[in-house]
Coordinates of C-alpha atoms and ligand atoms in Angstrom, one line a residue:
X1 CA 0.0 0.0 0.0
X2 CA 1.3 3.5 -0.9
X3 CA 2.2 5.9 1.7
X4 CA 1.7 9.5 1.5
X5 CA 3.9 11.0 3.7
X6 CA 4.6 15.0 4.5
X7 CA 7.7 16.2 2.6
X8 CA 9.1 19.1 5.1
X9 CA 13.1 20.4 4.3
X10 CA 13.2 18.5 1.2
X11 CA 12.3 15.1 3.7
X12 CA 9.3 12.8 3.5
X13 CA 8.7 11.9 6.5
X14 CA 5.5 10.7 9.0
X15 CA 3.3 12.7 11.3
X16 CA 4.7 13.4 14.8
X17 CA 2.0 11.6 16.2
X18 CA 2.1 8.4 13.7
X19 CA -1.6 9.0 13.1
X20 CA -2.8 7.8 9.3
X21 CA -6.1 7.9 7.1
X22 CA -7.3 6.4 4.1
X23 CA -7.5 7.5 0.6
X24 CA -10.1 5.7 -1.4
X25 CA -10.6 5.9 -4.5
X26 CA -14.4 6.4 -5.5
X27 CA -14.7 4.3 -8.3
X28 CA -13.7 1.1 -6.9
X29 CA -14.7 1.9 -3.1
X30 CA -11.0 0.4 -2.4
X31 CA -8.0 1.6 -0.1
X32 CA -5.2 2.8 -2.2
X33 CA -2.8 4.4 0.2
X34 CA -2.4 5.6 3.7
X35 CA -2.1 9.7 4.7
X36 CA -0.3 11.4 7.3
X37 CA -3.1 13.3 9.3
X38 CA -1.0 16.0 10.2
X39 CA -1.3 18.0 13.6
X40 CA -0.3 21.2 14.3
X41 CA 3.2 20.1 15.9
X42 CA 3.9 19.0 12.2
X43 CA 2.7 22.4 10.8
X44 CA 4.8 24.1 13.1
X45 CA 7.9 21.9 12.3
X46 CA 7.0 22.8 8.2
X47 CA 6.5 26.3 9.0
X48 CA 10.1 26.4 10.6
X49 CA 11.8 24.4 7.6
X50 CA 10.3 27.3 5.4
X51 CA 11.5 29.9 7.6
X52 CA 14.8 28.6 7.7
X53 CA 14.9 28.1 4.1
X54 CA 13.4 32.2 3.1
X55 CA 16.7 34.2 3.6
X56 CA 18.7 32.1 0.8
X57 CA 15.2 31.6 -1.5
X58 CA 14.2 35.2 -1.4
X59 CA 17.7 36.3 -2.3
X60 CA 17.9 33.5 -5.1
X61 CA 18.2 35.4 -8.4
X62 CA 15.0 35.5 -10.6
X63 CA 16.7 33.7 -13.4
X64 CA 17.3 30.5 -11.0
X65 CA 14.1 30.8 -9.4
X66 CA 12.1 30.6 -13.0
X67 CA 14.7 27.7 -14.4
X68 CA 13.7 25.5 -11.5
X69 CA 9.6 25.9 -12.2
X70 CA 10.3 25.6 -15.7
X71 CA 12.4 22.6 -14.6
X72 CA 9.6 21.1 -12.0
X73 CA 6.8 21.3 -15.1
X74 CA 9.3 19.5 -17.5
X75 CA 9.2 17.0 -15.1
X76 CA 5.7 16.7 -14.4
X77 CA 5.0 16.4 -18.1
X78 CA 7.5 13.8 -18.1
X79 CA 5.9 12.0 -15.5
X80 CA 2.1 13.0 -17.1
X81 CA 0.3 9.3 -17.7
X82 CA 1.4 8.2 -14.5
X83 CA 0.5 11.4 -12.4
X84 CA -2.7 11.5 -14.9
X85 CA -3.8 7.6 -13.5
X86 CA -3.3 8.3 -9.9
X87 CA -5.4 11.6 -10.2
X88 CA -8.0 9.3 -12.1
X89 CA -7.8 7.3 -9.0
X90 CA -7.3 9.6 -6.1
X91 CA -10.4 11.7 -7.4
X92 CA -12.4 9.5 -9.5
X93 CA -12.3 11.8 -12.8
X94 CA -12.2 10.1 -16.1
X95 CA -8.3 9.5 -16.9
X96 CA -8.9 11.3 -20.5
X97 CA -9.6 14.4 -18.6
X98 CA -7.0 13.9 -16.2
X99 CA -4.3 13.3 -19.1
X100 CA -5.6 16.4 -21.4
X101 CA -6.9 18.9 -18.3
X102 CA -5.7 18.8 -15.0
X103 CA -1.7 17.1 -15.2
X104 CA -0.9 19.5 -18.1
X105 CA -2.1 22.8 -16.8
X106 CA -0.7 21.6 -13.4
X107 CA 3.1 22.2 -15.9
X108 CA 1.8 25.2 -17.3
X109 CA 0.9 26.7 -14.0
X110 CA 4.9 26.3 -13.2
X111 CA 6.0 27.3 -16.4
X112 CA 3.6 30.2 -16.7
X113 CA 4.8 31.5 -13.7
X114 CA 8.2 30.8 -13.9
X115 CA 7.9 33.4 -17.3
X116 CA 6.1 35.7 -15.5
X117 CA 8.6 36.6 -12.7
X118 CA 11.2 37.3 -15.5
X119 CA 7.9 39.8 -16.9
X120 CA 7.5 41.5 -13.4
X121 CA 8.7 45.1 -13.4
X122 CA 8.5 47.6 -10.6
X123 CA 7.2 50.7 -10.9
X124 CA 9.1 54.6 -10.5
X125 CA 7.3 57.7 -10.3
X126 CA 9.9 60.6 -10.6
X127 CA 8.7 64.3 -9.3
X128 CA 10.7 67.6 -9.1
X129 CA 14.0 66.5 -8.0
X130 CA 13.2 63.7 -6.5
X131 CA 12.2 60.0 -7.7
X132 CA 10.1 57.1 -6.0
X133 CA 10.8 53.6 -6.9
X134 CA 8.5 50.6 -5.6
X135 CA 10.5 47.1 -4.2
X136 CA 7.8 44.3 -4.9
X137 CA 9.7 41.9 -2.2
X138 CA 8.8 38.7 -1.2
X139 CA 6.2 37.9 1.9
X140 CA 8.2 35.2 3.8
X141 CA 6.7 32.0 5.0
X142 CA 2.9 31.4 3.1
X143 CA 0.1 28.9 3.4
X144 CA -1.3 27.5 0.2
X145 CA -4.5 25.5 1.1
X146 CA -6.1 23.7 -1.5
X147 CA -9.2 21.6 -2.4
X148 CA -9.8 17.9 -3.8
X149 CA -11.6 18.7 -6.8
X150 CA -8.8 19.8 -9.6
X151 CA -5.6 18.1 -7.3
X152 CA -2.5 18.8 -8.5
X153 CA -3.9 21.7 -11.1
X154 CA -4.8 24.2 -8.3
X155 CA -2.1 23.0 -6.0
X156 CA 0.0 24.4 -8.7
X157 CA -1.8 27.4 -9.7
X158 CA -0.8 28.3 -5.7
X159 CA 2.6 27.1 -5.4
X160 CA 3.7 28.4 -8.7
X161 CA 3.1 32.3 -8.0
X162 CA 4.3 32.1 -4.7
X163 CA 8.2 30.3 -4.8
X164 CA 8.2 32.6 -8.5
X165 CA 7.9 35.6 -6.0
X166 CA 10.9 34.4 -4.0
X167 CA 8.7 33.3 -1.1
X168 CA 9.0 29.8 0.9
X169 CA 5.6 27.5 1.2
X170 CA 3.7 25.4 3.2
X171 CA 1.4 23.6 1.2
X172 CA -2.0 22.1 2.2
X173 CA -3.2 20.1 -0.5
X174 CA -6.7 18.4 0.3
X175 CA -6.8 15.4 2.4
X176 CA -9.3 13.8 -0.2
X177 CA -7.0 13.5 -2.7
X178 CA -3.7 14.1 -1.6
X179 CA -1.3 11.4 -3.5
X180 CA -0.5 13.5 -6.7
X181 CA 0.5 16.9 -4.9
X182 CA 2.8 14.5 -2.6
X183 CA 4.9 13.5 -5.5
X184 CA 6.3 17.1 -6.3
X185 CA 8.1 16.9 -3.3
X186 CA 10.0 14.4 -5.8
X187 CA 9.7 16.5 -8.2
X188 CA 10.8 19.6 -6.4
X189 CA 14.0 17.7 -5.3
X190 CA 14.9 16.6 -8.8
X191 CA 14.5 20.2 -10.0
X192 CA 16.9 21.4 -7.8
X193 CA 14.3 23.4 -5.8
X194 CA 16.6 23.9 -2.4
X195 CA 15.3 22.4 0.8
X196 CA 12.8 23.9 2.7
X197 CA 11.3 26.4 -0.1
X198 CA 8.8 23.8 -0.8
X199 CA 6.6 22.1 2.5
X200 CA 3.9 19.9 1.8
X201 CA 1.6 18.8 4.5
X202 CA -1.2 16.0 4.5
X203 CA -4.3 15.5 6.8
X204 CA -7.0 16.9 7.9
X205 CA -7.7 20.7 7.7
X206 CA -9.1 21.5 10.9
X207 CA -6.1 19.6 13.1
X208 CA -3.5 22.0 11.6
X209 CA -5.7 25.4 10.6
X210 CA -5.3 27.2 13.2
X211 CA -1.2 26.7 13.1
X212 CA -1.0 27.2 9.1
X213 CA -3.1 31.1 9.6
X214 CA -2.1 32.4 12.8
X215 CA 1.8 31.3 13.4
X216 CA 3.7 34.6 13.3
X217 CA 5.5 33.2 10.7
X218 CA 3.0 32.8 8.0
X219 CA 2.7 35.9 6.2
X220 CA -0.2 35.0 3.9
X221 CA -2.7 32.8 3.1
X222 CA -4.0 31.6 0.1
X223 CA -7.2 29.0 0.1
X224 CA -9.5 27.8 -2.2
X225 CA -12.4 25.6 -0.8
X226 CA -15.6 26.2 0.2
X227 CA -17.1 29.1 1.6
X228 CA -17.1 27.6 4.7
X229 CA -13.4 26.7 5.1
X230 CA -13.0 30.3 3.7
X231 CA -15.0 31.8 6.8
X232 CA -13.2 29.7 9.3
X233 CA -9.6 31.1 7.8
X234 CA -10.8 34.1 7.6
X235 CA -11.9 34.6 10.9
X236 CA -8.9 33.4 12.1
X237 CA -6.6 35.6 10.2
X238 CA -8.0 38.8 10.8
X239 CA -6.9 39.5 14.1
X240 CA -3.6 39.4 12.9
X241 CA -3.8 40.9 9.9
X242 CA -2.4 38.7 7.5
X243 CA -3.0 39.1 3.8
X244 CA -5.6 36.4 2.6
X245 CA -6.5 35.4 -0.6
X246 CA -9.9 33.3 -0.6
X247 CA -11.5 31.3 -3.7
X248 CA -14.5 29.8 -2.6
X249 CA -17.7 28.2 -3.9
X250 CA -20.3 29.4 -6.7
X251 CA -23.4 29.2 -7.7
X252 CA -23.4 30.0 -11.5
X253 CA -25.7 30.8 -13.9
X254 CA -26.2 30.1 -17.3
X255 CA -28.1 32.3 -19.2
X256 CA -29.2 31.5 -22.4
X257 CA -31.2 34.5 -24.4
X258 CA -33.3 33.9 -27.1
X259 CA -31.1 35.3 -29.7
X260 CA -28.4 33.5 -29.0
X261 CA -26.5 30.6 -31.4
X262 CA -28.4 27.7 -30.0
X263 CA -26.8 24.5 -30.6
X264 CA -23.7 26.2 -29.3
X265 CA -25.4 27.3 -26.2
X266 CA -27.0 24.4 -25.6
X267 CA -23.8 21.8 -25.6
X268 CA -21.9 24.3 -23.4
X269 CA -24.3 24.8 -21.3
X270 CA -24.4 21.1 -20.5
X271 CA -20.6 20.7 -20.3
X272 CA -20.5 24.1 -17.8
X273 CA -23.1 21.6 -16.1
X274 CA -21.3 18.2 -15.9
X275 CA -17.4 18.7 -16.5
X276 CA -15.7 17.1 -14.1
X277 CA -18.9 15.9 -12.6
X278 CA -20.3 19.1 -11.5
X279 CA -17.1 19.3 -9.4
X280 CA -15.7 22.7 -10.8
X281 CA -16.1 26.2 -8.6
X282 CA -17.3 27.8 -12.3
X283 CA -19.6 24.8 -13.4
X284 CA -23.1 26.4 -14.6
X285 CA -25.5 24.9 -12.3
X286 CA -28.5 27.4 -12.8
X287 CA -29.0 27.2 -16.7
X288 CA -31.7 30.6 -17.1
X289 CA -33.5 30.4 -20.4
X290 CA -35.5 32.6 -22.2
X291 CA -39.4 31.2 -22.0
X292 CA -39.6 30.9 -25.7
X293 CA -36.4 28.8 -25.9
X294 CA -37.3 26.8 -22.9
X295 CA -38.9 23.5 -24.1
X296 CA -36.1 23.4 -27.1
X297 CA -33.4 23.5 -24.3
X298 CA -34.8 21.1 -22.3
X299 CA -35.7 18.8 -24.2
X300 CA -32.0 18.9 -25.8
X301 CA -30.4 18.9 -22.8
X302 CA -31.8 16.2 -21.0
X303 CA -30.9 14.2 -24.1
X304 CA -27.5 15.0 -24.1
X305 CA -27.3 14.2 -20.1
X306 CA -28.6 11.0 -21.0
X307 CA -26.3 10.1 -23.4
X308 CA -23.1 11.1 -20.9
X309 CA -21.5 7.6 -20.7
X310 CA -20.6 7.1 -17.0
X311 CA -18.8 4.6 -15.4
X312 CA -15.1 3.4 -14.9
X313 CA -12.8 6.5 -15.2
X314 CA -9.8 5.1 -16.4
X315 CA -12.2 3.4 -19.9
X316 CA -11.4 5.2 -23.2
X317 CA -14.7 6.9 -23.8
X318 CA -16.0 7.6 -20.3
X319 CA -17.3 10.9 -19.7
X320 CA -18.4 11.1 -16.6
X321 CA -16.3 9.3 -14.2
X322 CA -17.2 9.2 -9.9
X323 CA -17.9 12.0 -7.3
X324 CA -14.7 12.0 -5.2
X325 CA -15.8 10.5 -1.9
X326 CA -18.7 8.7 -0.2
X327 CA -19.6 11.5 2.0
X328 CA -19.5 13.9 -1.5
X329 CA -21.9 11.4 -3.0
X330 CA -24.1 11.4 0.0
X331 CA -24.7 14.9 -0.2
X332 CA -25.5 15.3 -3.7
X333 CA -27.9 12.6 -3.1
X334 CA -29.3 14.2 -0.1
X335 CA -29.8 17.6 -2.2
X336 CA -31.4 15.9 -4.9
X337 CA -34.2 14.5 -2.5
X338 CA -34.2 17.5 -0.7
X339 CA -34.6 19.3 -4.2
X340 CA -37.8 17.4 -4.6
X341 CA -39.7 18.6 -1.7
X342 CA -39.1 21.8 -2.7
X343 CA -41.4 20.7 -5.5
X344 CA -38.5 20.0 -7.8
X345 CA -39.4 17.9 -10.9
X346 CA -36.6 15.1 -12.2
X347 CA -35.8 15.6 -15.4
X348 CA -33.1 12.8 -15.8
X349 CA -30.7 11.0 -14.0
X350 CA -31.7 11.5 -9.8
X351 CA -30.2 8.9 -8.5
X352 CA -26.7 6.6 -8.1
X353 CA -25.4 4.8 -11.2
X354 CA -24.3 1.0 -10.8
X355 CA -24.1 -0.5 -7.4
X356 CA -20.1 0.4 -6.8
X357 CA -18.7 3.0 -6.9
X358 CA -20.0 6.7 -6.3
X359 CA -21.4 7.0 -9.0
X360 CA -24.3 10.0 -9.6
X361 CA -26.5 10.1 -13.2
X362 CA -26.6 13.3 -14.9
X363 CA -29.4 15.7 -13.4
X364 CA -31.8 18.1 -14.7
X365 CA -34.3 19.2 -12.2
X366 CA -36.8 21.9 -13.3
X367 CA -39.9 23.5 -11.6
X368 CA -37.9 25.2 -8.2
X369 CA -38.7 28.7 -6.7
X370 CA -35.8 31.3 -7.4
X371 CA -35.7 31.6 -3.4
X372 CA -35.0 27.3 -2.0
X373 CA -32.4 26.0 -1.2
X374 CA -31.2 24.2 -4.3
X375 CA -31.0 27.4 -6.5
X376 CA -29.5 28.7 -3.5
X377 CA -27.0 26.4 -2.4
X378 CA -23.6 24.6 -3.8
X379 CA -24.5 21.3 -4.9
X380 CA -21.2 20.7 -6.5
X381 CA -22.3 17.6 -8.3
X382 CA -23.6 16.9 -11.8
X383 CA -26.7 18.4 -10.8
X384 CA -28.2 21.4 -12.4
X385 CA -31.5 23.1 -12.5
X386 CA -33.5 25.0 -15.2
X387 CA -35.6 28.1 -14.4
X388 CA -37.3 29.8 -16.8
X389 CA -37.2 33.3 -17.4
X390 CA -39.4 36.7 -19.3
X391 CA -36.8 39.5 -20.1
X392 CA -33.3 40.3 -19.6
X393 CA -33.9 41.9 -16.6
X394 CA -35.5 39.1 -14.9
X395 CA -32.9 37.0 -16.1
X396 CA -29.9 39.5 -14.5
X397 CA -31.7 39.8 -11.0
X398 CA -31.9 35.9 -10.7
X399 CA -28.2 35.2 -11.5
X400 CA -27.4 37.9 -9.2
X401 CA -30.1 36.4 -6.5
X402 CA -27.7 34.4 -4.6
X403 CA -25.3 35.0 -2.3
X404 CA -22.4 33.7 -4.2
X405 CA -20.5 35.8 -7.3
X406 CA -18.0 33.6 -9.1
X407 CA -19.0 33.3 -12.5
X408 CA -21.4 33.8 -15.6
X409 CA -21.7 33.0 -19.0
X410 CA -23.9 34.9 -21.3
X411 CA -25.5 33.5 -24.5
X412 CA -26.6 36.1 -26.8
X413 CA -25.6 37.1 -30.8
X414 CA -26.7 40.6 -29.7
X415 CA -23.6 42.4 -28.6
X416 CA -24.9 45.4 -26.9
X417 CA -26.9 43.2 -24.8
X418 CA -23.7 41.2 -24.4
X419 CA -21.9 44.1 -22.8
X420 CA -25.1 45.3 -20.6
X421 CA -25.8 42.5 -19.3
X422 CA -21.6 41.4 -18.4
X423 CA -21.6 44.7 -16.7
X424 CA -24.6 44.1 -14.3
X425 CA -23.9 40.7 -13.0
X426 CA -22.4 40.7 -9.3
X427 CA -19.3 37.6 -10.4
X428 CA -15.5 38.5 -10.5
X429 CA -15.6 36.4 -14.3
X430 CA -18.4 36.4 -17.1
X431 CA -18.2 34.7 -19.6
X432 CA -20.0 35.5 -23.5
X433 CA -21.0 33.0 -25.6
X434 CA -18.6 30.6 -24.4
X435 CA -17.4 28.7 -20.8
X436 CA -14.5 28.5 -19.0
X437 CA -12.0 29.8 -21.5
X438 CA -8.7 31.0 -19.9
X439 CA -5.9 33.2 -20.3
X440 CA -3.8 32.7 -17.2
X441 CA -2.7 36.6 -17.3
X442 CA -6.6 37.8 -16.2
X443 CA -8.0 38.3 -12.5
X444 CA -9.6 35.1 -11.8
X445 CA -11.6 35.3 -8.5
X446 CA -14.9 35.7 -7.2
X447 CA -17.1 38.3 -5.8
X448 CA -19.7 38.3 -2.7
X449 CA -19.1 35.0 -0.9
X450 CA -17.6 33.4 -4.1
X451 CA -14.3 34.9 -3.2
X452 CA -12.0 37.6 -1.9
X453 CA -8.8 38.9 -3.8
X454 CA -7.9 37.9 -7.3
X455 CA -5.5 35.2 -8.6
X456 CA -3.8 34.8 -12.0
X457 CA -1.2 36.5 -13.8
X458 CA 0.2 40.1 -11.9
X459 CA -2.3 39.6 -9.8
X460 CA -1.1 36.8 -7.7
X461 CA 2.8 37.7 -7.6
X462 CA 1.4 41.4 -6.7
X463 CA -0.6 38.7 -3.9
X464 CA 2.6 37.2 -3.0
X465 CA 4.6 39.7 -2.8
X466 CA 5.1 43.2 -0.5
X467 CA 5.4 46.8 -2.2
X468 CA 7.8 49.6 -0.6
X469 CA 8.0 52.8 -2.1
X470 CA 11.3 54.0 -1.8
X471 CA 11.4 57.8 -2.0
X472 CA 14.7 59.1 -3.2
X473 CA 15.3 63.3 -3.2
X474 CA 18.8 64.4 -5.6
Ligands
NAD501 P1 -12.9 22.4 1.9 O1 -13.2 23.8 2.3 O2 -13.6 21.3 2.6 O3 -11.4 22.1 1.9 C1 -10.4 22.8 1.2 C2 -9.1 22.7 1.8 O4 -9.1 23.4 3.1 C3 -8.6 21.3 2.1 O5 -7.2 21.2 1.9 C4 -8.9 21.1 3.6 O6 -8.1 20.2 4.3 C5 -8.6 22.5 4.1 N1 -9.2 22.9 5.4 C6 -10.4 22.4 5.9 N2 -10.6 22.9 7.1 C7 -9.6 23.8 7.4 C8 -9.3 24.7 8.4 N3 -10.1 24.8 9.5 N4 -8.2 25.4 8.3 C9 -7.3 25.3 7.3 N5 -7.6 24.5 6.2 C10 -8.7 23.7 6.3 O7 -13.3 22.4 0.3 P2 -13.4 21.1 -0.6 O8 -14.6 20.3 -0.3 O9 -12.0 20.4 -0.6 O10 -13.5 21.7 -2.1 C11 -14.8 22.0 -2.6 C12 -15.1 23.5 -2.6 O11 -14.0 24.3 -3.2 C13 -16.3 23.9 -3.3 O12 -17.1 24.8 -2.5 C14 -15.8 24.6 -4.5 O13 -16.7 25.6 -5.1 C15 -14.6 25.3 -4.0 N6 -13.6 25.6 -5.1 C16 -13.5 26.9 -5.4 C17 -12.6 27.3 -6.4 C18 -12.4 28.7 -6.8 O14 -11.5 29.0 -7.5 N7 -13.3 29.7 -6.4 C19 -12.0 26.3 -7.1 C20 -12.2 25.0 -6.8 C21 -13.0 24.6 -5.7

């Protein structure tokens, strides 16, 4: 049985206390390796390995910083089918999407980064005999917590900004899914990345949350996970005024006008639905649709959901593999019932697929109020509803009626309606007449409860990193 172990000063190594838990994968329902659950004692023991480590790291030229990430995602796309299976594994995801998705934007988040840092210039402002130059330096010691539903591809997205920006890291990847984000510690070491820079911890959240926020050490925090988790961190970090960076959950809409390109619409719309099996922060789980489009949508939607194939992930040809966990599985199920006493009507799928494995059919559910719980709440499962809606106002004040802000896609040939309606909806992304198209130089982030602080490009070295203005009179 594999172990995943912590990897603190360049070391795997156990948990002080020798404590372990499972990682299962959710297609099979078996054991595949034992985790370190961490406690704080080991948090406090990484957080000292990075501290140690910061004074050589942060004085590391930029040119050796960016030839080790560029290094460390040669190496991961050298190592892609076999990270690719164990994230098909660890998460349950189909191993196409793994292979083509999540392992190679894991290497472009290091090499994107590793560019960036040789792109990041500091600013001057020069008055009357005098001139002000800003130092961008690096933080020190930061957390990077991250969640089980893209593994190693937001670990990465974290870690990447952060050691580009000269700072040292303790990592957090999720408990749920841990085994891919605890092979860079190999791949750090073969890089060359010193000891120290790089800390990854495994285990519970909760055991070692309060260590990786509030230790005087850890100058920033950056999380993505739910809104929950994000609160919790939050609250904890505020008192000493740490610098936080929070992605959290969403509730997005997709709203499909009546002149919009329909075949188009309608296939995104049910990818933004189902990708990754409803387990994506920007999947469109509200599809709005124009009342005179509405029966046409439907009807072509549920067909495609029905035509999903599901089952084992690591099949050619499987589309929609398992939801990552039991507990996970439990709760979509849970909302789904719950979705029909609200007076929720089951379009498709509603219920487990197979008899191993947690597996959940493709769901359309139609007939809710704007105002329960399922338009309300994160499902975060291939579960999506379809509300109906009269104008484009109606249609902005219910994506806006939540309390979430992430994201939005727009369907519309009209491009003045395009640009009105993108400039009333309360997310930090919208998207026009496509779905979850990146650049990796844009803010990515949420607004409302969705999110706090923006990631991507600038925006996360400017996160990871300090400005002094240096004021300079000749
Ligand atoms: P989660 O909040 O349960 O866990 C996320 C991470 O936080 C894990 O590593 C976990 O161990 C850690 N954690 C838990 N309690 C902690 C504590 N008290 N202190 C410190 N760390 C703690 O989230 P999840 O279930 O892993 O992920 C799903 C959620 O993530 C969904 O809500 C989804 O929308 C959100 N998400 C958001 C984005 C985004 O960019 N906005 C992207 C992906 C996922």
């Amino acid at each position: 049985m594999r172990e995943v172990l912590n990897f603190i000063g360049g070391e795997y190594c156990k948990g002080h206390k020798g404590e372990w838990m499972n990682s299962v994968n959710p297609a099979t329902e078996e054991v595949i390796a034992k985790v370190v659950n961490s406690t704080e004692k080991d948090a406090i023991t990484a957080i000292k390995a990075a501290a140690d480590a910061f004074p050589s790291w942060s004085q590391t030229s930029i040119e050796k910083r960016s030839k080790i990430l560029e290094r460390m995602a040669y190496l991961i796309e050298e190592r892609l089918d076999e990270l690719a299976l164990i994230e098909c594994q660890d998460n349950g995801k189909p191993l196409a999407v793994a292979k083509t998705v999540d392992i190679p934007r894991a290497a472009l988040n290091l090499r994107f980064f590793s560019q960036a840092i040789t792109q990041y210039s500091q600013e001057a402002q020069s008055m009357k005999g005098a001139i002000n130059y800003t130092l961008q330096q690096p933080l020190g010691v930061v957390t990077c917590i991250s969640p089980w539903n893209l593994p190693l591809y937001l670990f990465t997205w974290k870690i990447a900004p952060a050691l580009a920006a000269g700072n040292c890291v303790v990592g957090k990847p999720s408990e749920v899914t841990p085994i891919t984000a605890s092979i860079l510690g190999e791949i750090a070491n073969e890089a060359g990345l010193p000891k120290g820079v790089l800390n990854i911890l495994h285990g519970e959240g909760h055991r070692m949350g309060e260590a990786l926020v509030v230790s005087h050490e850890i100058k920033a925090v950056s999380f993505t996970g739910s809104t929950q988790t994000g609160k919790t961190i939050n609250q904890l970090a505020a008192p000493h005024f740490k610098k936080v960076s929070l992605e959290m959950g969403g509730k997005n809409a997709t709203i499909i006008f009546d002149d919009c390109d329909e075949n188009k619409a309608i296939s995104t719309a049910a990818r933004a639905a189902f990708s990754n099996q409803g387990q994506i922060c920007l999947c469109g789980s509200r599809i709005l649709v124009h009342e005179s489009l509405y029966e046409k949508v439907k009807s072509e939607l549920i067909e495609k959901a029905n035509k999903l194939r599901v089952g084992d992930p690591t099949q050619e040809g499987t589309q929609q593999g398992a939801v990552v966990s039991e507990a996970h599985f439990n709760k979509i199920l849970s909302c789904i019932e719950k979705a029909k006493t609200e007076g929720g009507k089951v379009l498709c799928g509603g219920e487990r697929f197979g008899d191993k494995g947690f597996f959940v059919k493709p769901t359309l559910i139609e007939g809710l109020p704007q105002k329960c719980e399922t338009n309300q709440q994160e499902i975060f499962g291939p579960v999506a509803t379809l509300i109906p809606f009269k104008n484009e106002e109606e249609a902005i004040a219910m994506a806006n009626d939540t309390n979430y802000g992430l994201s939005a896609s727009i369907w519309t040939e009209n491009t003045s309606r395009a640009h009105r309606v993108a400039e009333k909806l309360n997310t930090g992304i919208v998207w026009v007449n496509t779905w979850m198209l990146r650049d990796l130089r844009t803010p990515f982030g949420g607004a409302k409860e969705s999110g706090v602080g923006r990631e991507g490009g600038f925006h996360a070295l400017k996160f990871f990193t300090e400005p002094k203005n240096v004021c300079i009179q000749y």
